[in-house]
GROMACS .gro file of C-alpha atoms in nm:
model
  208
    1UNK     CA    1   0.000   0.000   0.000
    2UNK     CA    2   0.299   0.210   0.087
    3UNK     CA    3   0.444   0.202  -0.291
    4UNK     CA    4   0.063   0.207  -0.466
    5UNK     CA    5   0.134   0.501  -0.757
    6UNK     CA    6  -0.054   0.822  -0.644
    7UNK     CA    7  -0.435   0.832  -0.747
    8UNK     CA    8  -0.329   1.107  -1.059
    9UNK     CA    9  -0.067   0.840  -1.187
   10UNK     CA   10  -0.324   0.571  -1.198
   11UNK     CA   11  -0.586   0.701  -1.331
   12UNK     CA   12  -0.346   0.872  -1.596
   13UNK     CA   13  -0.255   0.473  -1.644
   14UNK     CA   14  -0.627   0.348  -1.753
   15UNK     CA   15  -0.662   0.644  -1.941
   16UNK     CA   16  -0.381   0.588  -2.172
   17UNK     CA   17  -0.454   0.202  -2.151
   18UNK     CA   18  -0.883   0.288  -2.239
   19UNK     CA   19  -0.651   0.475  -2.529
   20UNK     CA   20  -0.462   0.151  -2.683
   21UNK     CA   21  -0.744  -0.048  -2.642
   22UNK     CA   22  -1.018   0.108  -2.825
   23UNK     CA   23  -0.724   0.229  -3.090
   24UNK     CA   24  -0.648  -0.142  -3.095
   25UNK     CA   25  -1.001  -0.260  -3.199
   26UNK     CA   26  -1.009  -0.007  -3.465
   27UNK     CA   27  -0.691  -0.151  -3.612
   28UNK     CA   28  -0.835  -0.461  -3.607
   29UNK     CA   29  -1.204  -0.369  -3.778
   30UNK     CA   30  -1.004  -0.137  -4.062
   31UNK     CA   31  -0.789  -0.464  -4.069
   32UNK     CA   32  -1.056  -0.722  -4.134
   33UNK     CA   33  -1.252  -0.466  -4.415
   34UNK     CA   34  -0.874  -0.447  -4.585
   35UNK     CA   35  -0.830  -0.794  -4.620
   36UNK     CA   36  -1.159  -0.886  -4.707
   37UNK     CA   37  -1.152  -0.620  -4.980
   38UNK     CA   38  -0.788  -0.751  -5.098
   39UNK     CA   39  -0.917  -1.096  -5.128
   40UNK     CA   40  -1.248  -1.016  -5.323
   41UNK     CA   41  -1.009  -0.835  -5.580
   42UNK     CA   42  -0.788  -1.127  -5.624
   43UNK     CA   43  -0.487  -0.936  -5.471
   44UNK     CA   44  -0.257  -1.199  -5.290
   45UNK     CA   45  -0.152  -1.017  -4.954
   46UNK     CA   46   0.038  -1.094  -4.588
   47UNK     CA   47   0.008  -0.873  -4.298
   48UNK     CA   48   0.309  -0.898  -4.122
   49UNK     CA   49   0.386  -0.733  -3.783
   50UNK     CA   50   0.181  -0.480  -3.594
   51UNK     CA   51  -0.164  -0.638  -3.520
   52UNK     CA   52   0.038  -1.004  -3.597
   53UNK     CA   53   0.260  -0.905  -3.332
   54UNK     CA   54  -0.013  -0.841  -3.121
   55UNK     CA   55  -0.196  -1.110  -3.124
   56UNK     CA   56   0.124  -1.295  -2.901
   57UNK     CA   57   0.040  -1.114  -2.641
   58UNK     CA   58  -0.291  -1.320  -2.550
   59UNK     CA   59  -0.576  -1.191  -2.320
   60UNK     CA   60  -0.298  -0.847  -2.326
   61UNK     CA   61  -0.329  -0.828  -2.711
   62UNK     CA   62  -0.586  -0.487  -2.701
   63UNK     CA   63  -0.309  -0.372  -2.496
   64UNK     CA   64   0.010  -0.367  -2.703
   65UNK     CA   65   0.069  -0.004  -2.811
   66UNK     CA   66  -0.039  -0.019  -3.223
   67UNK     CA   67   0.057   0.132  -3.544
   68UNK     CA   68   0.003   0.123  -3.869
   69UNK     CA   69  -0.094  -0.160  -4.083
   70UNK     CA   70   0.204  -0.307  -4.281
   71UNK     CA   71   0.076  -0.547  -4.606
   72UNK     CA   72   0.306  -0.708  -4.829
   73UNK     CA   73   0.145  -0.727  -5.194
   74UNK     CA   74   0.241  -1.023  -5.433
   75UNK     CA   75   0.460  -0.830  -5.696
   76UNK     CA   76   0.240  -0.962  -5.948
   77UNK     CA   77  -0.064  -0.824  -5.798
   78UNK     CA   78   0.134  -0.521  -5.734
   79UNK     CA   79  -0.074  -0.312  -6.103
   80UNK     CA   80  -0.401  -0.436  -5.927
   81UNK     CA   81  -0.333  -0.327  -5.642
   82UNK     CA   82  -0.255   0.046  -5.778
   83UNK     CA   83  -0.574   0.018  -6.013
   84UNK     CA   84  -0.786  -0.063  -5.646
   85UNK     CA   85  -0.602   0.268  -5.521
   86UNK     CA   86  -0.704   0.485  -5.818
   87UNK     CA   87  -1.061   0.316  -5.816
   88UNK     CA   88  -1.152   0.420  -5.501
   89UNK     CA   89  -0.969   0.737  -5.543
   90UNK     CA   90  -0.750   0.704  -5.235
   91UNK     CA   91  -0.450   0.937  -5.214
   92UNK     CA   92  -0.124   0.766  -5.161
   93UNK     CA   93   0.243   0.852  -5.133
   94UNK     CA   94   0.533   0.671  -5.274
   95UNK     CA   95   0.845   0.568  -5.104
   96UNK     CA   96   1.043   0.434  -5.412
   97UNK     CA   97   1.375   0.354  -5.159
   98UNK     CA   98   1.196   0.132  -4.875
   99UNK     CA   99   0.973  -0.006  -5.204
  100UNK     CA  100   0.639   0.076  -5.041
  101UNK     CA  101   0.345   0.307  -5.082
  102UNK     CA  102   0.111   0.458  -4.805
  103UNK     CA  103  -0.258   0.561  -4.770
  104UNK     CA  104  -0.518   0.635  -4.498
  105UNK     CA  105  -0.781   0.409  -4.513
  106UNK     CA  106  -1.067   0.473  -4.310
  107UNK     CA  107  -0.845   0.685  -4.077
  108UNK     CA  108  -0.548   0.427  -4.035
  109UNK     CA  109  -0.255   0.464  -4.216
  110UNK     CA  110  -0.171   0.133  -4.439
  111UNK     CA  111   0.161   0.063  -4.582
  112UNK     CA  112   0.178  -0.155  -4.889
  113UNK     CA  113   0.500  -0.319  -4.920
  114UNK     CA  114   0.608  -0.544  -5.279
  115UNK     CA  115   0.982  -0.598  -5.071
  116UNK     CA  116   1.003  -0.638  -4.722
  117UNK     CA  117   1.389  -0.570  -4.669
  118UNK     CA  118   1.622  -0.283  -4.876
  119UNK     CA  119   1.981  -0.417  -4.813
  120UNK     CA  120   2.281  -0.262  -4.907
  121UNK     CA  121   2.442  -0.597  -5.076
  122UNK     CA  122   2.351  -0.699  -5.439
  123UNK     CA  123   2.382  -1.036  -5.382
  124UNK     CA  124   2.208  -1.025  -5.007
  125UNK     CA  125   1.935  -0.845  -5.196
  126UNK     CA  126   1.860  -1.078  -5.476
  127UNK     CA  127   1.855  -1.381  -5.204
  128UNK     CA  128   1.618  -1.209  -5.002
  129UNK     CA  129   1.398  -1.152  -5.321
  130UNK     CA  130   1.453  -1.547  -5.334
  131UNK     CA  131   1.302  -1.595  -5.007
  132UNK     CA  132   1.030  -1.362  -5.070
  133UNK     CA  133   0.913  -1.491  -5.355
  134UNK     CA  134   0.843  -1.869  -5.143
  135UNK     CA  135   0.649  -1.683  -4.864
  136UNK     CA  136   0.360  -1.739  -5.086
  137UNK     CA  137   0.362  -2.094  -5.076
  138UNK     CA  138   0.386  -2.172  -4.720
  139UNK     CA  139   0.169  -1.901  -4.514
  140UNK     CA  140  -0.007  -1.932  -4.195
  141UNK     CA  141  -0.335  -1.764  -4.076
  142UNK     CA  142  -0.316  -1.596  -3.761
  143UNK     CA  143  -0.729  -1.489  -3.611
  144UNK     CA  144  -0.790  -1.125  -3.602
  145UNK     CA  145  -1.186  -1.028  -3.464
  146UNK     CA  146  -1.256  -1.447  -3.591
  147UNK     CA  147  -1.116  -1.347  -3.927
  148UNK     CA  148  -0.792  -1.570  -4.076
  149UNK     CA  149  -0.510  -1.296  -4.107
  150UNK     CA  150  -0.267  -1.483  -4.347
  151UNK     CA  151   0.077  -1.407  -4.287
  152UNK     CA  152   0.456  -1.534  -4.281
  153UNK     CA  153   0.499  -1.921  -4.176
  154UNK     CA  154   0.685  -1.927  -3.841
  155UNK     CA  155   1.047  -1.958  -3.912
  156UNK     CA  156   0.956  -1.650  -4.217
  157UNK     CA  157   0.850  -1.489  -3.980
  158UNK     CA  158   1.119  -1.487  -3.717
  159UNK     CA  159   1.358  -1.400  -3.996
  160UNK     CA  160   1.203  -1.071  -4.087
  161UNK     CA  161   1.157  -0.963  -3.719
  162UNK     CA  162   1.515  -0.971  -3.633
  163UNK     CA  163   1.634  -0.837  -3.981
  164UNK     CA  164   1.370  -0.572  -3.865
  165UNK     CA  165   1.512  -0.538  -3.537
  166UNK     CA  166   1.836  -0.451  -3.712
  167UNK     CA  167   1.737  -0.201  -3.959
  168UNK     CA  168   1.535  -0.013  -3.703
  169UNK     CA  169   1.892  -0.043  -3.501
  170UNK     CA  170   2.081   0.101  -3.738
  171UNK     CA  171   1.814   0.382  -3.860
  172UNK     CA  172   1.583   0.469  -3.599
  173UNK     CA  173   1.644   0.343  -3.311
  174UNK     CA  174   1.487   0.050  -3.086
  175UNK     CA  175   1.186   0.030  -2.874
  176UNK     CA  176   1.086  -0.181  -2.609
  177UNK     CA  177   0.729  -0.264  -2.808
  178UNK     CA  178   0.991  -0.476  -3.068
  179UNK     CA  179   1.222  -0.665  -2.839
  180UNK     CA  180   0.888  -0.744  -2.661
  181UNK     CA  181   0.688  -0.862  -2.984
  182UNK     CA  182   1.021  -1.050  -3.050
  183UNK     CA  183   1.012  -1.242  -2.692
  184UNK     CA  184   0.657  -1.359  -2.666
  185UNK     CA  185   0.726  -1.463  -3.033
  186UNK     CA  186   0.981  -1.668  -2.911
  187UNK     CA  187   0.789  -1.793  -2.612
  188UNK     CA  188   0.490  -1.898  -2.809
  189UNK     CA  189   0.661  -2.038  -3.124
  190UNK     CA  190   1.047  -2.158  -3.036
  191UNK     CA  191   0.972  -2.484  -3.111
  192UNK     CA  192   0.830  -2.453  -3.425
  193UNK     CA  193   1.122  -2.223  -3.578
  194UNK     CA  194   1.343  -2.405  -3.789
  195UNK     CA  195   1.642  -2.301  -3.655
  196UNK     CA  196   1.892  -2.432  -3.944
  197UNK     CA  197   1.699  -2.230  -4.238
  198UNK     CA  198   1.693  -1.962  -3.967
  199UNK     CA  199   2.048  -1.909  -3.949
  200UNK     CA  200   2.129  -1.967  -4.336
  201UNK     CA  201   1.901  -1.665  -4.371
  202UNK     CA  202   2.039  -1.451  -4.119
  203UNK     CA  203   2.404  -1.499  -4.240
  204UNK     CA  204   2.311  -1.511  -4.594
  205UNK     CA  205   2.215  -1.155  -4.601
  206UNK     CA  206   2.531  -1.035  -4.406
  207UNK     CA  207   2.482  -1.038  -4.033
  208UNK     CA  208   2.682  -1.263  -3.806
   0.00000   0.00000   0.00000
């Protein structure tokens, strides 16, 4: 009782939590409406981190402090995907260097990704384009508000979150919100990673 946080601090607490969580479920219904529009347009798509991320964190998963919504597009979807932008008239603006574009859709702001990774290497790049191109044929579906997200197989997925890790390292900076997502990934999944394709990944792009 001695060290309870003064009544202002507390209440400042659930205020900022009430915050996440209802920002939370609006990721999540924007999220659903995306991917069911995606699919009825035949555009092949992966949501990978954010709301993914979140969904590791259990009965806490409203609570994990969002952002935007990061899709990859199937590069040969990638014209249908800009013909479903100009449709529906949505602005969007173009970041040629991290190969993505961004819009606001329905107040959230969506990035649509046709690489996941710039590197620096010529040869790291064009084996990462390897690996990208076979994310398509082993995918899993992770439940967002009882729809089936589909997203990066398990040891995919490991991959790009500490390649991820690294580039925020090296660019931005770190936050706790990533080396958390990256534990409880670990927690819930270490068994599953395959660990040799792991680490022929991770070294084959240049990191030791």
């Amino acid at each position: 009782k001695q060290k309870r946080p003064a009544t202002k601090i507390l209440l400042n607490w659930y205020m900022a939590s009430e915050t996440i969580r209802k920002r939370n479920q609006v990721l999540n219904q924007v999220l659903v409406r995306l991917m069911t529009e995606l699919e009825k347009n035949q555009i092949s798509a992966l949501v990978v981190k954010g709301q993914i991320c979140g969904a590791e964190y259990g009965e806490a998963k409203l609570f994990r402090s969002s952002g935007d919504i990061d899709v990859l597009i199937n590069l040969d979807d990638w014209k249908k995907l800009l013909e479903w932008v100009h449709i529906h008239q949505l602005d969007y603006s173009s970041h040629a260097a991290e190969k993505h574009i961004e819009i606001d859709y329905f107040g959230v702001t969506v990035e649509f990704h046709h690489h996941l990774m710039a590197l620096s290497s010529t040869n790291a790049s064009k084996y990462w384009d390897e690996i990208e191109g076979g994310f398509w044929t082993h995918t899993r579906n992770v439940v967002i508000d009882e729809y089936p997200v589909r997203t990066l197989d398990i040891t995919d997925t490991a991959a790009y979150l500490l390649l991820h890790i690294h580039h925020h390292l090296l660019t931005e900076g770190i936050g706790l919100r990533q080396i958390c997502d990256f534990a409880l990934f670990l927690k819930n999944h270490s068994s599953k990673i395959d660990r040799i394709k792991l680490n022929e990944r991770i070294l084959r792009v240049g990191h030791r």
